[in-house]
Short mmCIF file of C-alpha atoms and ligand atoms in Angstrom, two decimals:
data_model
loop_
_atom_site.label_atom_id
_atom_site.label_comp_id
_atom_site.label_asym_id
_atom_site.label_seq_id
_atom_site.Cartn_x
_atom_site.Cartn_y
_atom_site.Cartn_z
CA MET A 276 108.81 86.82 123.67
CA ASN A 277 107.57 83.25 123.29
CA THR A 278 106.10 82.68 119.83
CA ASN A 279 106.35 78.88 119.57
CA LYS A 280 102.71 78.26 118.72
CA SER A 281 102.74 80.90 115.99
CA LYS A 282 105.93 79.40 114.55
CA LYS A 283 104.40 75.93 114.44
CA LEU A 284 101.18 77.17 112.87
CA PHE A 285 103.13 79.08 110.25
CA GLU A 286 105.14 75.97 109.33
CA GLN A 287 101.89 74.04 108.85
CA ALA A 288 100.25 76.90 106.99
CA ARG A 289 103.08 77.17 104.49
CA GLN A 290 102.47 73.58 103.38
CA ILE A 291 98.85 74.16 102.49
CA ILE A 292 98.33 77.92 101.97
CA PRO A 293 100.59 79.81 99.51
CA GLY A 294 103.19 81.57 101.66
CA GLY A 295 101.23 80.52 104.73
CA VAL A 296 98.83 83.47 104.56
CA ASN A 297 95.66 84.48 102.76
CA SER A 298 96.92 87.98 101.93
CA PRO A 299 100.61 88.72 101.25
CA VAL A 300 101.55 91.56 103.66
CA ARG A 301 100.52 89.42 106.62
CA ALA A 302 103.56 87.19 106.08
CA PHE A 303 106.15 89.67 107.51
CA LYS A 304 108.20 89.21 104.32
CA SER A 305 109.41 92.80 104.13
CA VAL A 306 110.44 92.96 107.80
CA GLY A 307 111.69 89.38 108.24
CA GLY A 308 110.66 86.86 110.87
CA ASN A 309 107.49 84.84 111.31
CA PRO A 310 103.98 86.26 111.43
CA LEU A 311 102.05 86.02 114.67
CA PHE A 312 98.79 84.09 114.68
CA ILE A 313 96.11 86.12 116.40
CA GLU A 314 93.53 84.69 118.74
CA LYS A 315 91.46 87.69 119.71
CA GLY A 316 91.16 91.44 119.71
CA VAL A 317 89.66 93.73 122.36
CA GLY A 318 89.66 97.52 121.94
CA SER A 319 93.18 98.71 121.16
CA LYS A 320 94.75 95.33 121.93
CA ILE A 321 95.28 92.02 120.19
CA TYR A 322 96.41 88.71 121.67
CA ASP A 323 98.35 86.05 119.80
CA VAL A 324 98.06 82.26 120.20
CA ASP A 325 101.04 82.25 122.59
CA GLY A 326 99.26 84.65 124.92
CA ASN A 327 101.28 87.77 124.05
CA GLU A 328 99.42 91.07 124.30
CA PHE A 329 100.01 93.98 121.93
CA ILE A 330 98.74 97.53 121.52
CA GLU A 331 98.05 97.42 117.83
CA TYR A 332 97.76 99.99 115.05
CA ILE A 333 96.56 97.97 112.05
CA GLY A 334 92.88 97.68 112.93
CA SER A 335 92.50 94.84 110.40
CA TRP A 336 94.15 97.19 107.83
CA GLY A 337 91.61 99.95 108.31
CA PRO A 338 88.12 98.73 109.21
CA HIS A 339 88.33 99.02 113.00
CA LEU A 340 87.68 102.73 113.57
CA PHE A 341 86.37 101.85 117.05
CA GLY A 342 88.99 99.26 117.94
CA HIS A 343 88.50 95.50 118.09
CA ASN A 344 85.14 93.95 118.76
CA PRO A 345 83.24 96.94 120.19
CA PRO A 346 80.04 95.80 121.98
CA PHE A 347 77.64 97.58 119.59
CA ILE A 348 79.14 95.80 116.56
CA LYS A 349 79.04 92.43 118.28
CA LYS A 350 75.42 93.02 119.26
CA ALA A 351 74.39 93.89 115.70
CA LEU A 352 76.06 90.75 114.36
CA LEU A 353 74.50 88.42 116.93
CA LYS A 354 71.06 89.91 116.38
CA SER A 355 71.33 89.50 112.62
CA ILE A 356 72.48 85.86 112.82
CA GLU A 357 69.18 84.96 114.46
CA ASN A 358 67.44 85.50 111.10
CA GLY A 359 69.85 83.52 108.93
CA THR A 360 73.10 84.22 107.12
CA SER A 361 72.12 84.89 103.50
CA PHE A 362 69.05 84.88 101.26
CA GLY A 363 70.16 85.98 97.79
CA ALA A 364 67.11 88.23 97.71
CA PRO A 365 66.77 91.88 98.66
CA THR A 366 66.48 92.88 102.33
CA GLU A 367 65.34 96.09 104.01
CA LEU A 368 68.79 96.59 105.50
CA GLU A 369 70.27 97.07 102.02
CA VAL A 370 67.93 100.01 101.44
CA LYS A 371 68.78 101.48 104.82
CA MET A 372 72.51 101.03 104.17
CA ALA A 373 72.29 102.69 100.75
CA ARG A 374 70.25 105.56 102.22
CA LEU A 375 72.78 106.08 104.99
CA ILE A 376 75.75 106.17 102.61
CA THR A 377 74.03 108.47 100.11
CA ASN A 378 72.95 110.80 102.94
CA LEU A 379 76.38 110.95 104.56
CA VAL A 380 78.56 111.33 101.47
CA PRO A 381 77.94 114.12 98.95
CA SER A 382 78.37 113.03 95.30
CA VAL A 383 76.97 109.58 95.96
CA ASP A 384 73.40 109.49 94.59
CA MET A 385 73.33 105.74 94.17
CA VAL A 386 75.44 102.92 95.53
CA ARG A 387 75.98 99.21 94.81
CA MET A 388 77.26 96.90 97.55
CA VAL A 389 80.01 94.36 96.81
CA ASN A 390 82.22 92.08 98.94
CA SER A 391 85.64 93.76 98.87
CA GLY A 392 87.52 96.88 97.89
CA THR A 393 88.92 95.02 94.89
CA GLU A 394 85.43 94.38 93.55
CA ALA A 395 84.47 98.00 94.19
CA THR A 396 87.32 99.55 92.17
CA MET A 397 87.10 96.93 89.43
CA SER A 398 83.36 97.56 89.02
CA ALA A 399 83.78 101.35 89.19
CA VAL A 400 86.27 101.37 86.33
CA ARG A 401 84.05 99.06 84.26
CA THR A 402 81.09 101.36 84.86
CA ALA A 403 83.13 104.44 83.90
CA ARG A 404 84.22 102.69 80.72
CA GLY A 405 80.66 101.69 79.92
CA TYR A 406 79.39 105.20 80.58
CA THR A 407 82.03 107.05 78.55
CA GLY A 408 82.55 104.45 75.82
CA LYS A 409 86.31 104.91 76.32
CA GLU A 410 88.81 102.25 77.39
CA LYS A 411 91.96 103.63 78.99
CA PHE A 412 92.26 104.93 82.52
CA VAL A 413 94.86 106.76 84.58
CA LYS A 414 96.20 105.53 87.90
CA PHE A 415 98.99 106.95 90.03
CA GLU A 416 102.21 105.23 90.84
CA GLY A 417 102.16 103.97 94.42
CA CYS A 418 98.36 103.93 94.69
CA TYR A 419 96.76 100.56 95.38
CA HIS A 420 93.30 99.76 94.10
CA GLY A 421 93.01 96.08 94.86
CA HIS A 422 94.24 93.23 92.69
CA ALA A 423 92.25 93.34 89.46
CA ASP A 424 94.67 92.68 86.57
CA TYR A 425 94.72 96.18 85.15
CA PHE A 426 95.53 97.78 88.51
CA LEU A 427 98.64 95.65 89.08
CA ILE A 428 100.76 97.84 86.88
CA LYS A 429 103.78 99.83 87.92
CA ALA A 430 105.55 102.46 85.83
CA GLY A 431 108.42 101.30 83.63
CA SER A 432 110.94 104.01 82.87
CA GLY A 433 108.59 106.94 83.18
CA ALA A 434 105.03 108.11 83.65
CA LEU A 435 104.54 108.78 79.95
CA THR A 436 105.40 105.27 78.80
CA LEU A 437 102.73 102.64 78.64
CA GLY A 438 102.30 100.38 81.64
CA VAL A 439 104.33 97.23 82.11
CA PRO A 440 102.83 94.38 84.13
CA THR A 441 104.50 93.95 87.49
CA SER A 442 102.68 90.75 88.29
CA PRO A 443 103.04 87.68 86.09
CA GLY A 444 99.61 86.75 84.83
CA VAL A 445 98.70 90.30 83.86
CA THR A 446 98.45 90.48 80.10
CA LYS A 447 100.05 93.07 77.85
CA GLY A 448 96.58 93.98 76.65
CA ASN A 449 95.56 94.86 80.17
CA ALA A 450 98.73 96.85 80.77
CA GLU A 451 98.20 98.94 77.65
CA ASP A 452 94.93 100.38 78.93
CA THR A 453 96.45 101.46 82.25
CA LEU A 454 98.21 104.82 82.09
CA LEU A 455 100.55 105.74 84.94
CA ALA A 456 100.94 109.23 86.35
CA ASP A 457 102.99 110.64 89.25
CA TYR A 458 101.10 111.41 92.45
CA ASN A 459 100.89 115.14 93.20
CA ASN A 460 102.25 115.94 89.74
CA ILE A 461 99.56 117.49 87.55
CA ASP A 462 101.89 117.84 84.54
CA SER A 463 102.25 114.07 84.41
CA VAL A 464 98.46 113.85 84.05
CA LYS A 465 98.32 116.58 81.43
CA ARG A 466 100.91 114.76 79.33
CA LEU A 467 98.94 111.51 79.44
CA VAL A 468 95.67 113.26 78.60
CA LYS A 469 97.27 115.01 75.64
CA ALA A 470 98.87 111.84 74.31
CA ASN A 471 95.61 109.86 74.70
CA LYS A 472 93.03 112.38 73.56
CA ASN A 473 89.44 111.06 73.83
CA LYS A 474 90.62 107.63 74.95
CA ILE A 475 90.59 108.03 78.72
CA ALA A 476 87.47 106.86 80.55
CA ALA A 477 88.57 107.49 84.13
CA VAL A 478 91.18 108.79 86.50
CA ILE A 479 91.30 106.78 89.72
CA ILE A 480 93.13 108.07 92.78
CA GLU A 481 93.48 107.57 96.51
CA PRO A 482 92.77 111.18 97.56
CA VAL A 483 94.93 110.53 100.59
CA ALA A 484 97.27 107.76 99.51
CA GLY A 485 97.71 105.14 102.19
CA ASN A 486 99.29 102.30 100.27
CA MET A 487 102.75 103.83 99.76
CA GLY A 488 102.63 104.89 103.38
CA VAL A 489 100.45 107.93 104.02
CA VAL A 490 100.91 110.57 101.31
CA PRO A 491 98.15 113.19 101.24
CA ALA A 492 97.32 114.81 97.93
CA ASP A 493 97.98 118.55 97.61
CA ASN A 494 94.73 120.51 97.51
CA ASN A 495 95.60 122.25 94.25
CA PHE A 496 96.56 118.98 92.66
CA LEU A 497 93.11 117.49 93.29
CA LYS A 498 91.39 120.71 92.14
CA GLU A 499 93.32 120.69 88.87
CA LEU A 500 92.61 117.00 88.44
CA ARG A 501 88.90 117.77 88.77
CA GLN A 502 89.24 120.52 86.16
CA ILE A 503 91.04 118.30 83.65
CA CYS A 504 88.43 115.57 84.09
CA ASP A 505 85.63 118.10 83.46
CA GLU A 506 87.29 119.47 80.35
CA GLU A 507 88.03 116.04 78.88
CA LYS A 508 84.82 114.27 79.99
CA ILE A 509 86.81 111.85 82.14
CA ILE A 510 85.20 110.21 85.18
CA LEU A 511 87.07 111.12 88.36
CA ILE A 512 87.01 108.19 90.78
CA PHE A 513 88.11 108.66 94.38
CA ASP A 514 89.18 105.29 95.74
CA GLU A 515 88.11 105.79 99.34
CA VAL A 516 88.31 102.16 100.37
CA MET A 517 90.75 103.32 103.05
CA THR A 518 89.86 107.00 103.54
CA GLY A 519 86.06 106.66 103.42
CA PHE A 520 84.67 107.39 106.92
CA ARG A 521 88.30 107.45 108.13
CA VAL A 522 89.65 110.93 107.37
CA SER A 523 86.24 112.57 107.91
CA GLN A 524 82.57 111.67 107.93
CA LYS A 525 82.43 112.64 104.24
CA GLY A 526 85.76 110.97 103.45
CA ALA A 527 88.31 112.98 101.49
CA GLN A 528 85.65 115.41 100.24
CA GLY A 529 85.28 116.53 103.83
CA ILE A 530 88.85 117.81 103.89
CA TYR A 531 89.50 118.76 100.25
CA ASN A 532 86.24 120.19 98.96
CA VAL A 533 86.75 118.45 95.60
CA LYS A 534 83.89 116.31 94.32
CA PRO A 535 84.55 113.10 92.43
CA ASP A 536 82.08 111.54 89.97
CA MET A 537 82.38 108.13 91.56
CA ILE A 538 83.63 106.80 94.90
CA THR A 539 84.66 103.34 96.04
CA PHE A 540 84.35 102.19 99.64
CA GLY A 541 85.42 99.18 101.71
CA LYS A 542 87.05 98.54 105.07
CA ILE A 543 85.16 100.79 107.57
CA ILE A 544 81.77 100.39 105.86
CA GLY A 545 81.90 96.66 106.67
CA GLY A 546 82.83 97.11 110.33
CA GLY A 547 85.22 94.15 109.99
CA LEU A 548 83.09 91.98 107.70
CA PRO A 549 83.88 91.57 103.99
CA VAL A 550 82.20 94.55 102.34
CA GLY A 551 82.88 97.02 99.56
CA ALA A 552 80.74 99.46 97.63
CA PHE A 553 80.90 101.76 94.66
CA GLY A 554 78.67 104.71 93.99
CA GLY A 555 78.38 108.06 92.32
CA LYS A 556 76.20 110.28 90.20
CA LYS A 557 72.84 108.84 89.33
CA GLU A 558 73.29 108.99 85.57
CA ILE A 559 76.54 107.03 85.83
CA MET A 560 75.27 104.46 88.33
CA GLU A 561 72.16 103.80 86.26
CA MET A 562 74.50 102.18 83.74
CA VAL A 563 74.91 99.29 86.20
CA ALA A 564 72.85 96.10 85.64
CA PRO A 565 69.95 95.53 85.88
CA ALA A 566 69.20 99.28 85.54
CA GLY A 567 71.66 99.45 82.64
CA PRO A 568 73.92 97.29 80.47
CA VAL A 569 77.16 97.26 82.53
CA TYR A 570 77.19 93.82 84.12
CA GLN A 571 78.01 93.56 87.82
CA ALA A 572 76.83 90.92 90.28
CA GLY A 573 77.60 89.00 93.47
CA THR A 574 76.09 85.93 95.15
CA LEU A 575 76.81 87.36 98.60
CA SER A 576 76.64 91.08 97.78
CA GLY A 577 74.64 92.98 100.39
CA ASN A 578 74.95 89.98 102.71
CA PRO A 579 72.66 90.45 105.74
CA LEU A 580 75.36 89.86 108.37
CA ALA A 581 77.77 92.24 106.65
CA MET A 582 75.04 94.85 106.18
CA ALA A 583 73.96 94.60 109.82
CA VAL A 584 77.50 95.24 111.03
CA GLY A 585 78.26 97.91 108.43
CA TYR A 586 74.99 99.66 109.18
CA ALA A 587 75.79 99.64 112.89
CA ALA A 588 79.23 101.16 112.22
CA LEU A 589 77.90 103.88 109.92
CA THR A 590 74.97 104.66 112.20
CA TYR A 591 77.40 105.15 115.06
CA ILE A 592 79.42 107.51 112.87
CA LYS A 593 76.28 109.44 111.86
CA ASP A 594 75.13 109.79 115.48
CA HIS A 595 78.60 110.68 116.79
CA PRO A 596 80.15 113.18 114.37
CA GLU A 597 82.48 114.19 117.21
CA VAL A 598 84.34 110.91 116.61
CA TYR A 599 86.54 112.70 114.09
CA ASP A 600 87.59 115.42 116.56
CA VAL A 601 88.37 112.72 119.08
CA LEU A 602 90.46 110.81 116.52
CA GLU A 603 92.25 113.98 115.44
CA LYS A 604 93.22 114.82 119.04
CA LYS A 605 94.38 111.28 119.74
CA SER A 606 96.35 111.07 116.50
CA ALA A 607 97.98 114.48 117.01
CA TYR A 608 99.07 113.36 120.48
CA LEU A 609 100.82 110.31 119.03
CA GLU A 610 102.37 112.32 116.21
CA ASN A 611 103.70 114.96 118.61
CA GLY A 612 105.18 112.25 120.81
CA PHE A 613 107.03 110.79 117.83
CA ARG A 614 108.21 114.23 116.74
CA ASN A 615 109.54 115.05 120.22
CA ASN A 616 111.40 111.75 120.26
CA MET A 617 113.09 112.58 117.00
CA LYS A 618 114.11 116.00 118.26
CA LYS A 619 115.73 114.35 121.27
CA LEU A 620 117.51 111.91 118.97
CA ASN A 621 118.48 114.59 116.46
CA LYS A 622 116.68 112.88 113.59
CA SER A 623 114.27 114.32 111.06
CA PHE A 624 112.44 111.37 109.56
CA ALA A 625 109.29 112.36 107.66
CA ILE A 626 105.95 111.89 109.37
CA ASN A 627 102.85 112.18 107.19
CA ARG A 628 99.43 112.20 108.77
CA SER A 629 95.87 112.76 107.65
CA GLY A 630 93.45 112.39 110.56
CA SER A 631 93.87 108.94 112.06
CA MET A 632 96.18 107.62 109.31
CA MET A 633 99.89 108.19 109.83
CA THR A 634 103.25 106.94 108.55
CA LEU A 635 106.72 107.44 109.95
CA PHE A 636 109.03 107.18 106.93
CA PHE A 637 112.66 106.26 107.48
CA ASN A 638 113.48 109.05 105.11
CA GLU A 639 114.72 112.54 105.93
CA GLY A 640 113.24 114.18 102.83
CA ASN A 641 109.73 115.37 102.11
CA VAL A 642 107.57 112.38 101.05
CA ASN A 643 104.92 113.56 98.60
CA ASN A 644 104.96 110.86 95.94
CA PHE A 645 106.01 107.29 95.19
CA GLN A 646 109.57 108.11 94.10
CA ALA A 647 110.16 109.85 97.43
CA ALA A 648 108.45 107.11 99.44
CA VAL A 649 110.61 104.33 97.97
CA LYS A 650 113.76 106.17 99.03
CA SER A 651 112.90 105.20 102.61
CA ASP A 652 115.26 102.86 104.44
CA THR A 653 113.20 99.68 104.55
CA VAL A 654 115.96 97.72 106.29
CA LEU A 655 115.90 100.23 109.13
CA PHE A 656 112.10 100.04 109.18
CA GLY A 657 112.34 96.25 109.55
CA LYS A 658 114.56 96.69 112.61
CA TYR A 659 112.22 99.33 114.01
CA PHE A 660 109.22 97.05 113.49
CA HIS A 661 110.80 94.23 115.51
CA GLU A 662 112.01 96.58 118.26
CA MET A 663 108.46 97.91 118.61
CA LEU A 664 106.98 94.41 118.56
CA ALA A 665 109.34 93.31 121.32
CA ARG A 666 108.03 96.26 123.36
CA GLY A 667 104.42 95.19 122.87
CA ILE A 668 103.54 97.50 119.96
CA TYR A 669 102.16 95.83 116.85
CA LEU A 670 102.58 97.93 113.68
CA ALA A 671 101.85 97.05 110.07
CA PRO A 672 104.80 94.90 108.92
CA SER A 673 105.80 97.20 106.06
CA GLN A 674 107.20 100.70 105.65
CA PHE A 675 104.58 101.42 103.01
CA GLU A 676 101.49 101.13 105.18
CA ALA A 677 99.66 103.38 107.60
CA VAL A 678 99.36 103.38 111.35
CA PHE A 679 95.61 103.46 112.07
CA ILE A 680 94.45 105.10 115.28
CA SER A 681 91.07 104.06 116.71
CA THR A 682 88.76 105.62 119.26
CA ALA A 683 89.69 102.72 121.56
CA HIS A 684 93.33 103.84 121.88
CA THR A 685 93.93 105.52 125.24
CA THR A 686 96.46 108.08 126.42
CA ALA A 687 98.14 105.25 128.35
CA ASP A 688 98.42 103.29 125.05
CA PHE A 689 99.98 106.30 123.35
CA ASP A 690 102.42 107.00 126.19
CA LYS A 691 103.58 103.40 126.06
CA THR A 692 103.86 103.61 122.26
CA ILE A 693 105.79 106.90 122.40
CA THR A 694 108.25 105.45 124.93
CA ALA A 695 108.66 102.34 122.78
CA ASN A 696 109.22 104.57 119.74
CA PHE A 697 112.01 106.44 121.54
CA GLU A 698 113.73 103.30 122.78
CA SER A 699 113.35 101.53 119.43
CA LEU A 700 114.76 104.44 117.44
CA LYS A 701 117.61 104.81 119.90
CA ALA A 702 118.43 101.12 119.56
CA ILE A 703 118.66 101.17 115.78
CA ILE A 704 120.15 104.53 114.74
C1 LIG B 52 92.44 97.98 100.78
C2 LIG B 52 92.27 98.79 99.57
C3 LIG B 52 91.71 98.25 98.39
C4 LIG B 52 91.38 96.80 98.24
O1 LIG B 52 90.39 96.38 99.11
P1 LIG B 52 90.25 94.80 99.43
O2 LIG B 52 89.06 94.74 100.30
O3 LIG B 52 91.52 94.41 100.09
O4 LIG B 52 90.05 94.11 98.13
C5 LIG B 52 91.48 99.11 97.34
N1 LIG B 52 91.80 100.41 97.41
C6 LIG B 52 92.34 100.96 98.51
C7 LIG B 52 92.64 102.42 98.54
C8 LIG B 52 92.62 100.17 99.61
O5 LIG B 52 93.21 100.71 100.69
#
């Protein structure tokens, strides 16, 4: 595969952009090699600057539920541009967008638009703190909630100990308010709640974790979490930046039947433009300025171009609820292909899938939390990644990410991917 242009661009980029990229995972650091510079995307395929074509499963890290550049999204964007790019004043589309989200997702009475998932989670936690008058919050090891200081905390020696910053620049003060629990382990939450009585404002969780690879929550675990939050007057926040409109039309609620107090969105609701949102019960959301005292703002929040595209994506989802059956069938086909390959190769690597999010872990045990996920063989994954890439299949360049299936992926795409999976596994094990 000729990647000369990408190589040259990366050399230039590294001189003037930290690490050569504007978001770390793009740099291929955990799999080795140079990142490819992408020129365009059409449906299930992307094309790099050297003219290589790939069937790809990143979908811009989640937004592209319908594949790259679907005509109805492009049309909405072009139409909106005719009226200007931004006004800094309210537009009708913001009302329509809020109505659509509140109609589609139970437990969202009110919603505030922001520009990224990071802003959404950061603002949700601030609102929960303002509402409850409490300061600490619980997050789960292996869950990612964007890069606000107090989310960049990993457990030290155990879930009960106070957080330790994993990123330089995060202060001790910030770390102390972040309590770390084990995913799918309700006792770890109970211990924290007991040790921090009346101090915990919120519990934030990815109801299907996608940022340690795909690790779905157990149903009972989420139910008990809901119960603890009710008993202790803690705000339960589902971070659905990835799972919102991905795992079902109602997000995780659609598959778990557990209602959070607040939800954060991003990715799909922007249809590929920079959008996030946080919402929840009316009495909580009315704390947000200017309705209430919790300050939250954004020069480009509710941007007309982003709203036009997001509204087109969500309208499509509303009008085509069958999209999720289609995605389930497609995703199951790919999963079964991978499973058959492993049978033939006498391997039992874990595959976790929730709807159109899936991860093949290079790990023969059951992966239901962070400790299990990190036991995966990342060196072997790196080899697998490059074998797949050489066969025209572009996966997320990290073991701890999801494969995203879109409605644009065809059976021919999957058959090619399944064959590549077999050959790649055979080459490396
Ligand atoms: C991607 C993601 C975020 C951060 O969103 P950005 O738009 O990258 O800031 C937060 N939470 C979850 C669950 C995510 O997957």
